Amino acid sequence: MKIAVLGTGYVGLSTGVCLSQIGHHVTCIDINEQKINQLLQGISPIYEPGLEDLLTANMEAGRLHFTTSLNEALAGTEIIVVAVGTPQGDDGAADLSYLVQAAKDISAYITSDTIVVIKSTVPVGTNDFVRKMIEDQCGFPVKMVSNPEFLRQGSAIEDTMKADRIIIGSENAEAAGKIRDMYQPLNVPVILTSTRSAEMIKYASNAFLATKISYINEIANLCEAVGADVTDVAKGMGKDKRIGEAFLNAGIGYGGSCFPKDVKALLHTAGLNGVEFPLLKETIAINEYQRKLLVTKAVKRFGGLKGKKIAMLGLAFKPETDDMREAPSIPIAEELTKFEAEVVAYDPVATENARKIIGDKIKYAGSIDQAIFEADAVLIVTEWNEIKGMDVSKMVEKMKEPIIFDGRNCLPEEKIRACSSVEYYPIGKPPIII
Ligand SMILES: NC(=O)c1ccc[n+]([C@@H]2O[C@H](COP(=O)([O-])OP(=O)(O)OC[C@H]3O[C@@H](n4cnc5c(N)ncnc54)[C@H](O)[C@@H]3O)[C@@H](O)[C@H]2O)c1
């Protein structure tokens, strides 16, 4: 099939690459010329494992193209997949301005046979609103399909090629069937729904996962108070199939480009429709508390942080990505500097993106060793393999004081116990003090 993908961000690029990998002819369009220029040279503008190899292979096979020209990409295309950003607006609602622009852009090129697929995460009713917008401009009925995306950054390719399910929401059975055919080579279960249900499935899923994280974090805080170990508790809970093991890792809260904004957007939709949804309000409040927990603990331990050298290990919102959107490292760095600590941070790939957001109020190190040298404490913020795998007993010897606050519970207990002297504070578990 001939497919155009609008937006070459984490979702659009992964989708475009995977659709070309299963044999379709795909043209990806972006308004960002710099991104397209990089892509034309076979360079991925984002860090995503496995992406660049598939990108270059499919470009060489002649199935994957990049352009900033709508005319070049959209003329004669059968399916247009819209994957532009829908960031958080000022009032918590999703900001649909990129989507509205994309709808205007495509209405000049579509024919009555074109199917418009909205993959961006959009509030319930948006597909209807976009359809009307396009129809008003082009003057004939438009086939719309809501096809929300569930990939996780850091494993976007794997998640797309081996998705748990594909949601296809449409009031047009023929269009829904065509999109099912588009995905057929992936051999993934498909669920057909109305557009409104498809839109809601995305928000309901993300808000549920965020709530699961806040729930285990509250359990972790209670575990600390009563002397239980949240890792054991989560293991015991997760073996219950009704609960499941995923998303029960206690830590410093959820972040990233999706959960924070999607929970707030769902709450906004609820408010507009007269539904309070206090559960979601608590999910957000717990997360806000959790994001600053490492600093709260450090302040409690030292009595104040003025002049203390604090090493932050990890800046990206999670491992295997360079994405800094809503990363817990941002409020942590802000809090630490508010307490007048001297902060030195290290991340294997996200430093440049972090610098753009956090700025020069903290220093950036080129290695773990550089960051922890003569530090009064280490805060583990992102559980990169490099950080999990470090030699803890050697590390603490280079620090001024051997104090570690592990916001991801990612350092193995045996490595801590192998230290000759250490104070190790995990989340929701008893500290180890040697
Ligand atoms: N990132 C994720 O893990 C993830 C997962 C599932 C769903 N989503 C949803 O998918 C959507 C995209 O997310 P993302 O993280 O890929 O965003 P992103 O910000 O990484 O990428 C969006 C891209 O769209 C481009 N763009 C904006 N307007 C355009 C236009 N009119 N024409 C062409 N290109 C345009 C931007 O230049 C940018 O490159 C969002 O709605 C998001 O909520 C994201």
Coordinates of C-alpha atoms and ligand atoms in Angstrom, one line a residue:
M1 CA 0.0 0.0 0.0
K2 CA 1.1 3.6 -0.5
I3 CA 1.1 5.3 2.9
A4 CA 2.1 8.8 4.1
V5 CA 3.0 9.5 7.7
L6 CA 2.7 13.0 9.0
G7 CA 5.1 13.8 11.8
T8 CA 8.5 12.0 12.3
G9 CA 8.7 12.0 16.1
Y10 CA 9.0 8.9 18.3
V11 CA 5.7 7.6 17.1
G12 CA 5.6 8.7 13.4
L13 CA 9.1 7.6 12.6
S14 CA 8.8 4.2 14.4
T15 CA 5.4 3.7 12.6
G16 CA 6.8 4.7 9.2
V17 CA 9.8 2.5 9.5
C18 CA 7.9 -0.5 10.7
L19 CA 5.2 -0.1 8.0
S20 CA 7.9 0.0 5.3
Q21 CA 9.6 -3.1 7.0
I22 CA 6.4 -5.1 6.4
G23 CA 6.4 -4.2 2.7
H24 CA 4.4 -0.9 2.3
H25 CA 5.7 2.1 0.4
V26 CA 5.9 4.9 3.0
T27 CA 6.7 8.6 2.8
C28 CA 7.2 10.4 6.1
I29 CA 6.7 14.1 6.2
D30 CA 7.7 16.6 8.8
I31 CA 7.7 20.4 9.0
N32 CA 11.1 20.3 10.7
E33 CA 13.6 20.5 7.9
Q34 CA 16.5 19.7 10.1
K35 CA 14.9 16.3 11.0
I36 CA 14.1 15.5 7.4
N37 CA 17.7 16.4 6.3
Q38 CA 19.1 14.0 8.9
L39 CA 16.7 11.3 7.9
L40 CA 17.5 11.7 4.2
Q41 CA 21.1 10.8 5.2
G42 CA 19.9 7.7 7.1
I43 CA 20.5 9.3 10.5
S44 CA 17.8 9.0 13.1
P45 CA 17.1 12.3 14.9
I46 CA 16.0 10.4 18.0
Y47 CA 17.7 7.7 20.1
E48 CA 15.7 4.5 19.8
P49 CA 17.3 1.0 19.8
G50 CA 17.2 -0.8 16.4
L51 CA 15.5 2.2 14.6
E52 CA 18.5 3.4 12.5
D53 CA 19.3 -0.1 11.1
L54 CA 15.7 -0.6 9.9
L55 CA 15.6 3.0 8.7
T56 CA 18.6 2.6 6.4
A57 CA 17.6 -0.9 5.3
N58 CA 14.2 0.2 4.1
M59 CA 15.5 3.4 2.5
E60 CA 18.0 1.3 0.5
A61 CA 15.1 -1.1 -0.5
G62 CA 13.3 2.0 -1.9
R63 CA 10.3 1.6 0.4
L64 CA 10.9 4.5 2.8
H65 CA 11.1 8.1 1.8
F66 CA 11.3 11.5 3.6
T67 CA 10.2 14.9 2.6
T68 CA 9.0 18.3 3.8
S69 CA 6.8 18.6 0.7
L70 CA 3.1 17.8 1.3
N71 CA 2.6 17.6 -2.5
E72 CA 5.3 15.0 -3.0
A73 CA 4.1 12.9 -0.1
L74 CA 0.3 13.1 -0.3
A75 CA -0.5 13.2 -4.0
G76 CA -2.0 9.7 -4.8
T77 CA -1.5 8.2 -1.4
E78 CA -4.1 5.7 -0.2
I79 CA -3.6 6.2 3.6
I80 CA -2.5 9.2 5.6
V81 CA -1.4 8.4 9.1
V82 CA -1.3 11.5 11.4
A83 CA 1.3 11.2 14.2
V84 CA 1.9 14.9 15.1
G85 CA 2.4 15.9 18.7
T86 CA -0.5 16.7 21.1
P87 CA 1.3 18.2 24.0
Q88 CA -0.3 19.5 27.2
G89 CA -2.0 22.9 26.9
D90 CA -2.1 25.5 29.7
D91 CA -5.4 24.3 31.2
G92 CA -4.4 20.6 31.2
A93 CA -6.3 19.8 28.0
A94 CA -4.4 18.4 25.0
D95 CA -3.1 21.1 22.7
L96 CA -4.5 20.2 19.3
S97 CA -2.9 23.0 17.3
Y98 CA -0.5 20.7 15.5
L99 CA -3.3 18.4 14.6
V100 CA -5.5 21.2 13.3
Q101 CA -2.7 22.4 11.1
A102 CA -2.1 18.9 9.9
A103 CA -5.8 18.6 9.1
K104 CA -5.7 21.8 7.1
D105 CA -2.5 20.7 5.3
I106 CA -4.0 17.4 4.2
S107 CA -7.4 18.5 3.2
A108 CA -5.9 20.1 0.0
Y109 CA -4.6 16.8 -1.2
I110 CA -7.1 14.1 -0.2
T111 CA -9.5 12.4 -2.6
S112 CA -12.8 10.6 -1.6
D113 CA -10.7 7.3 -1.6
T114 CA -8.1 8.5 0.9
I115 CA -8.3 7.2 4.5
V116 CA -7.1 9.5 7.2
V117 CA -5.8 7.7 10.3
I118 CA -5.3 9.6 13.5
K119 CA -2.5 7.9 15.5
S120 CA -1.8 10.9 17.8
T121 CA -3.4 10.6 21.3
V122 CA -6.5 12.8 21.0
P123 CA -9.4 13.5 23.4
V124 CA -12.7 11.8 22.7
G125 CA -14.6 13.5 19.9
T126 CA -11.4 14.7 18.1
N127 CA -11.8 12.4 15.1
D128 CA -15.3 13.7 14.6
F129 CA -14.1 17.3 14.8
V130 CA -11.2 16.7 12.4
R131 CA -13.5 14.9 10.0
K132 CA -15.8 17.9 9.9
M133 CA -13.0 20.3 9.5
I134 CA -11.6 18.4 6.5
E135 CA -15.0 17.8 5.0
D136 CA -15.8 21.5 5.2
Q137 CA -12.7 22.3 3.2
C138 CA -12.8 19.5 0.6
G139 CA -16.5 19.2 0.2
F140 CA -16.9 15.3 0.2
P141 CA -17.2 12.6 2.9
V142 CA -13.9 11.6 4.5
K143 CA -13.0 8.2 5.8
M144 CA -11.6 8.5 9.3
V145 CA -9.9 5.9 11.4
S146 CA -8.8 6.3 15.0
N147 CA -5.7 4.1 15.6
P148 CA -4.1 5.1 18.9
E149 CA -0.5 4.1 19.5
F150 CA 0.8 2.1 22.5
L151 CA 4.5 1.8 21.9
R152 CA 7.0 2.6 24.6
Q153 CA 10.0 4.8 24.0
G154 CA 13.1 2.7 24.3
S155 CA 11.4 -0.4 22.8
A156 CA 9.4 1.4 20.1
I157 CA 10.3 -1.0 17.2
E158 CA 9.8 -4.2 19.2
D159 CA 6.5 -2.8 20.5
T160 CA 5.3 -1.9 17.0
M161 CA 6.3 -5.2 15.4
K162 CA 5.0 -7.3 18.3
A163 CA 2.2 -5.1 19.7
D164 CA -0.2 -6.6 22.3
R165 CA -3.2 -5.3 20.2
I166 CA -4.1 -2.9 17.5
I167 CA -7.1 -0.7 18.1
I168 CA -9.0 0.4 15.0
G169 CA -11.9 2.7 15.6
S170 CA -14.1 3.8 12.8
E171 CA -17.7 4.4 11.7
N172 CA -16.7 3.3 8.2
A173 CA -16.3 -0.5 7.9
E174 CA -14.5 -0.4 4.6
A175 CA -11.9 2.0 6.0
A176 CA -11.5 -0.1 9.2
G177 CA -11.0 -3.2 7.0
K178 CA -8.3 -1.5 4.9
I179 CA -6.4 -0.5 8.0
R180 CA -6.7 -4.0 9.4
D181 CA -5.2 -5.2 6.1
M182 CA -2.4 -2.7 6.4
Y183 CA -1.3 -4.2 9.7
Q184 CA -2.1 -7.8 8.7
P185 CA 1.6 -8.9 8.2
L186 CA 2.3 -8.1 11.8
N187 CA -0.2 -10.8 12.9
V188 CA -1.3 -8.9 16.0
P189 CA -4.8 -9.1 17.5
V190 CA -7.1 -6.3 16.2
I191 CA -9.9 -4.8 18.1
L192 CA -12.5 -2.9 16.1
T193 CA -14.5 -0.2 17.9
S194 CA -16.2 3.1 17.3
T195 CA -13.8 6.1 17.0
R196 CA -14.9 7.4 20.4
S197 CA -14.2 4.1 22.1
A198 CA -10.8 3.9 20.4
E199 CA -9.9 7.4 21.6
M200 CA -11.0 6.5 25.1
I201 CA -9.1 3.2 25.1
K202 CA -5.8 5.1 24.8
Y203 CA -6.5 7.5 27.7
A204 CA -8.0 4.9 29.9
S205 CA -5.0 2.6 29.4
N206 CA -2.4 5.3 30.1
A207 CA -4.3 6.7 33.1
F208 CA -4.6 3.1 34.5
L209 CA -0.9 2.5 34.2
A210 CA -0.1 5.8 35.8
T211 CA -2.5 5.0 38.6
K212 CA -0.8 1.6 39.0
I213 CA 2.5 3.3 39.4
S214 CA 1.1 5.8 42.0
Y215 CA -0.5 3.0 43.8
I216 CA 2.7 1.0 44.2
N217 CA 4.5 4.2 45.2
E218 CA 2.1 4.8 48.0
I219 CA 2.5 1.1 49.1
A220 CA 6.3 1.7 49.0
N221 CA 5.9 4.8 51.3
L222 CA 3.9 2.7 53.7
C223 CA 6.4 -0.2 53.5
E224 CA 9.1 2.2 54.6
A225 CA 7.0 3.3 57.5
V226 CA 6.2 -0.3 58.7
G227 CA 9.5 -2.0 57.8
A228 CA 8.3 -4.1 54.8
D229 CA 10.1 -4.5 51.5
V230 CA 8.1 -3.2 48.5
T231 CA 10.1 -5.3 46.0
D232 CA 8.9 -8.5 47.8
V233 CA 5.4 -7.0 48.2
A234 CA 5.2 -6.2 44.4
K235 CA 6.5 -9.7 43.5
G236 CA 3.9 -11.3 45.7
M237 CA 1.1 -9.1 44.3
G238 CA 2.3 -9.4 40.6
K239 CA 2.1 -13.2 40.6
D240 CA -1.7 -12.8 40.9
K241 CA -2.8 -12.9 37.3
R242 CA -5.6 -10.4 38.0
I243 CA -2.9 -7.9 39.1
G244 CA 0.1 -8.7 36.8
E245 CA 3.8 -8.0 37.4
A246 CA 4.2 -5.0 35.1
F247 CA 4.2 -1.4 36.4
L248 CA 4.7 -2.4 40.0
N249 CA 8.2 -1.0 40.3
A250 CA 8.3 1.6 43.1
G251 CA 10.4 4.6 42.4
I252 CA 10.4 8.4 41.8
G253 CA 7.2 8.4 39.8
Y254 CA 6.1 8.4 36.2
G255 CA 7.4 10.9 33.6
G256 CA 7.8 11.2 29.9
S257 CA 5.8 12.6 27.0
C258 CA 2.7 10.6 27.6
F259 CA 1.6 9.7 31.1
P260 CA 1.7 13.1 32.8
K261 CA -0.1 14.9 29.9
D262 CA -2.6 12.1 29.2
V263 CA -3.7 11.8 32.8
K264 CA -4.3 15.5 32.9
A265 CA -6.1 15.5 29.6
L266 CA -8.4 12.7 30.7
L267 CA -9.1 14.6 33.9
H268 CA -9.9 17.7 31.8
T269 CA -12.3 15.6 29.6
A270 CA -14.0 14.3 32.8
G271 CA -14.4 17.8 34.1
L272 CA -15.9 19.1 30.9
N273 CA -18.4 16.3 31.2
G274 CA -19.3 16.8 34.8
V275 CA -17.3 13.8 36.2
E276 CA -15.0 14.5 39.1
F277 CA -12.6 11.5 38.8
P278 CA -10.9 12.1 42.3
L279 CA -8.8 8.9 41.7
L280 CA -6.9 10.7 38.9
K281 CA -6.4 13.7 41.0
E282 CA -4.7 11.5 43.6
T283 CA -2.6 9.7 41.0
I284 CA -1.2 13.1 40.0
A285 CA -0.7 14.3 43.6
I286 CA 1.1 11.1 44.6
N287 CA 3.4 11.4 41.5
E288 CA 4.3 15.0 42.4
Y289 CA 5.3 14.0 45.9
Q290 CA 7.2 11.0 44.6
R291 CA 9.2 13.0 42.1
K292 CA 10.8 15.0 44.9
L293 CA 11.2 12.1 47.3
L294 CA 15.0 11.7 46.8
V295 CA 15.6 15.3 47.7
T296 CA 13.3 15.1 50.7
K297 CA 15.3 12.1 51.9
A298 CA 18.6 13.8 51.2
V299 CA 17.5 16.9 53.2
K300 CA 16.4 14.7 56.0
R301 CA 19.7 12.8 56.1
F302 CA 22.0 15.9 55.9
G303 CA 19.8 18.5 57.7
G304 CA 20.3 20.8 54.7
L305 CA 22.1 20.6 51.3
K306 CA 23.9 24.0 51.1
G307 CA 27.3 23.4 49.5
K308 CA 26.9 19.6 49.4
K309 CA 28.1 18.0 46.1
I310 CA 25.3 15.8 44.8
A311 CA 25.8 13.5 41.8
M312 CA 22.6 12.7 39.8
L313 CA 23.0 9.6 37.8
G314 CA 20.6 9.5 34.9
L315 CA 18.6 12.4 33.4
A316 CA 16.4 10.8 30.7
F317 CA 12.8 10.0 31.9
K318 CA 13.7 6.4 31.4
P319 CA 16.5 4.2 30.1
E320 CA 17.2 3.7 26.4
T321 CA 15.8 7.1 25.4
D322 CA 17.2 10.6 25.0
D323 CA 13.7 12.1 25.8
M324 CA 13.7 14.6 28.6
R325 CA 10.0 15.5 28.4
E326 CA 8.6 15.5 32.0
A327 CA 11.6 13.6 33.3
P328 CA 11.8 13.4 37.1
S329 CA 15.4 14.7 36.8
I330 CA 14.0 18.2 36.1
P331 CA 12.1 18.8 39.4
I332 CA 14.9 17.0 41.2
A333 CA 17.6 19.3 39.8
E334 CA 15.3 22.3 40.6
E335 CA 14.8 21.2 44.2
L336 CA 18.5 20.5 44.7
T337 CA 19.6 23.9 43.5
K338 CA 16.8 25.5 45.6
F339 CA 18.6 23.9 48.6
E340 CA 21.9 25.3 47.2
A341 CA 23.5 21.9 46.5
E342 CA 26.2 21.7 43.9
V343 CA 24.8 19.3 41.4
V344 CA 26.8 17.3 38.8
A345 CA 24.7 15.0 36.5
Y346 CA 25.6 12.2 34.2
D347 CA 23.5 10.5 31.5
P348 CA 24.7 8.2 28.7
V349 CA 22.7 9.9 25.9
A350 CA 20.3 12.6 27.2
T351 CA 22.8 15.3 28.4
E352 CA 22.4 17.6 25.4
N353 CA 18.6 17.5 25.6
A354 CA 18.8 18.0 29.4
R355 CA 21.0 21.0 29.1
K356 CA 18.3 22.7 26.9
I357 CA 15.8 22.2 29.7
I358 CA 17.7 22.3 33.0
G359 CA 20.3 24.8 31.8
D360 CA 23.5 25.6 33.5
K361 CA 22.3 25.7 37.1
I362 CA 23.8 22.2 37.3
K363 CA 27.0 20.8 35.9
Y364 CA 27.2 17.9 33.4
A365 CA 29.8 15.2 33.6
G366 CA 31.1 13.0 30.8
S367 CA 31.2 9.8 32.9
I368 CA 29.9 8.3 36.1
D369 CA 33.4 8.6 37.6
Q370 CA 33.5 12.3 36.9
A371 CA 30.0 12.9 38.4
I372 CA 30.6 11.0 41.6
F373 CA 34.1 12.2 42.4
E374 CA 34.2 13.6 45.9
A375 CA 30.3 13.7 46.0
D376 CA 28.6 13.9 49.3
A377 CA 25.8 11.7 47.9
V378 CA 24.6 10.0 44.8
L379 CA 21.0 10.1 43.6
I380 CA 20.1 7.4 41.1
V381 CA 17.4 8.9 38.8
T382 CA 17.4 6.7 35.7
E383 CA 18.1 3.0 35.7
W384 CA 20.4 2.8 32.6
N385 CA 22.3 -0.5 32.3
E386 CA 25.6 1.4 32.7
I387 CA 24.4 2.7 36.1
K388 CA 22.9 -0.6 37.3
G389 CA 26.1 -2.3 36.3
M390 CA 28.6 0.0 38.0
D391 CA 31.0 -1.3 40.6
V392 CA 29.4 0.1 43.7
S393 CA 32.3 -0.6 46.1
K394 CA 34.8 1.1 43.9
M395 CA 32.4 4.0 43.3
V396 CA 31.8 4.7 47.0
E397 CA 35.6 4.9 47.6
K398 CA 35.8 7.9 45.2
M399 CA 33.0 9.7 47.0
K400 CA 33.5 12.1 49.9
E401 CA 30.7 10.2 51.8
P402 CA 29.4 6.8 50.7
I403 CA 25.7 7.8 50.6
I404 CA 23.4 6.6 47.8
F405 CA 19.7 7.4 47.3
D406 CA 18.4 4.9 44.8
G407 CA 15.3 6.3 43.2
R408 CA 14.8 3.2 41.0
N409 CA 15.8 0.4 43.4
C410 CA 18.1 -0.7 40.7
L411 CA 21.4 -1.5 42.5
P412 CA 21.6 -5.2 43.4
E413 CA 21.7 -5.8 47.1
E414 CA 24.8 -8.0 46.9
K415 CA 26.7 -5.1 45.4
I416 CA 25.7 -2.8 48.3
R417 CA 26.6 -5.5 50.8
A418 CA 30.0 -5.9 49.2
C419 CA 31.0 -2.3 50.2
S420 CA 33.2 -1.8 53.2
S421 CA 31.3 1.3 54.1
V422 CA 28.0 2.6 52.6
E423 CA 24.6 4.2 53.4
Y424 CA 22.1 3.0 50.9
Y425 CA 18.6 4.4 50.8
P426 CA 16.2 2.6 48.3
I427 CA 12.5 3.4 47.9
G428 CA 10.0 1.3 50.0
K429 CA 12.7 -0.9 51.5
P430 CA 14.8 -0.8 54.7
P431 CA 18.1 1.1 54.2
I432 CA 21.4 -0.8 54.2
I433 CA 24.0 0.9 56.4
I434 CA 27.5 -0.6 56.7
Ligands
LIG1 N1 6.2 9.2 22.5 C1 5.5 8.1 22.8 O1 6.0 7.2 23.5 C2 4.0 8.0 22.4 C3 3.4 6.7 22.6 C4 2.1 6.6 22.2 C5 1.4 7.7 21.7 N2 2.0 8.9 21.6 C6 1.3 10.0 21.0 O2 1.7 10.2 19.6 C7 1.7 11.5 19.2 C8 3.1 11.9 18.7 O3 4.0 11.8 19.8 P1 5.6 11.8 19.6 O4 6.2 11.5 20.9 O5 6.0 11.0 18.4 O6 5.8 13.4 19.3 P2 7.0 14.2 18.8 O7 6.9 15.6 19.4 O8 8.3 13.4 19.0 O9 6.9 14.3 17.2 C9 5.9 15.0 16.5 C10 6.4 15.4 15.2 O10 5.4 16.0 14.4 C11 5.9 17.0 13.6 N3 4.8 17.9 13.1 C12 4.1 18.8 13.8 N4 3.2 19.3 13.0 C13 3.3 18.8 11.8 C14 2.6 18.9 10.5 N5 1.6 19.8 10.4 N6 3.0 18.2 9.5 C15 4.1 17.3 9.6 N7 4.7 17.1 10.8 C16 4.4 17.9 11.9 C17 6.9 17.7 14.6 O11 7.9 18.5 13.9 C18 7.5 16.5 15.2 O12 8.7 16.0 14.5 C19 1.3 12.3 20.4 O13 -0.1 12.5 20.3 C20 1.6 11.4 21.6 O14 0.8 11.6 22.7 C21 3.3 9.1 21.9

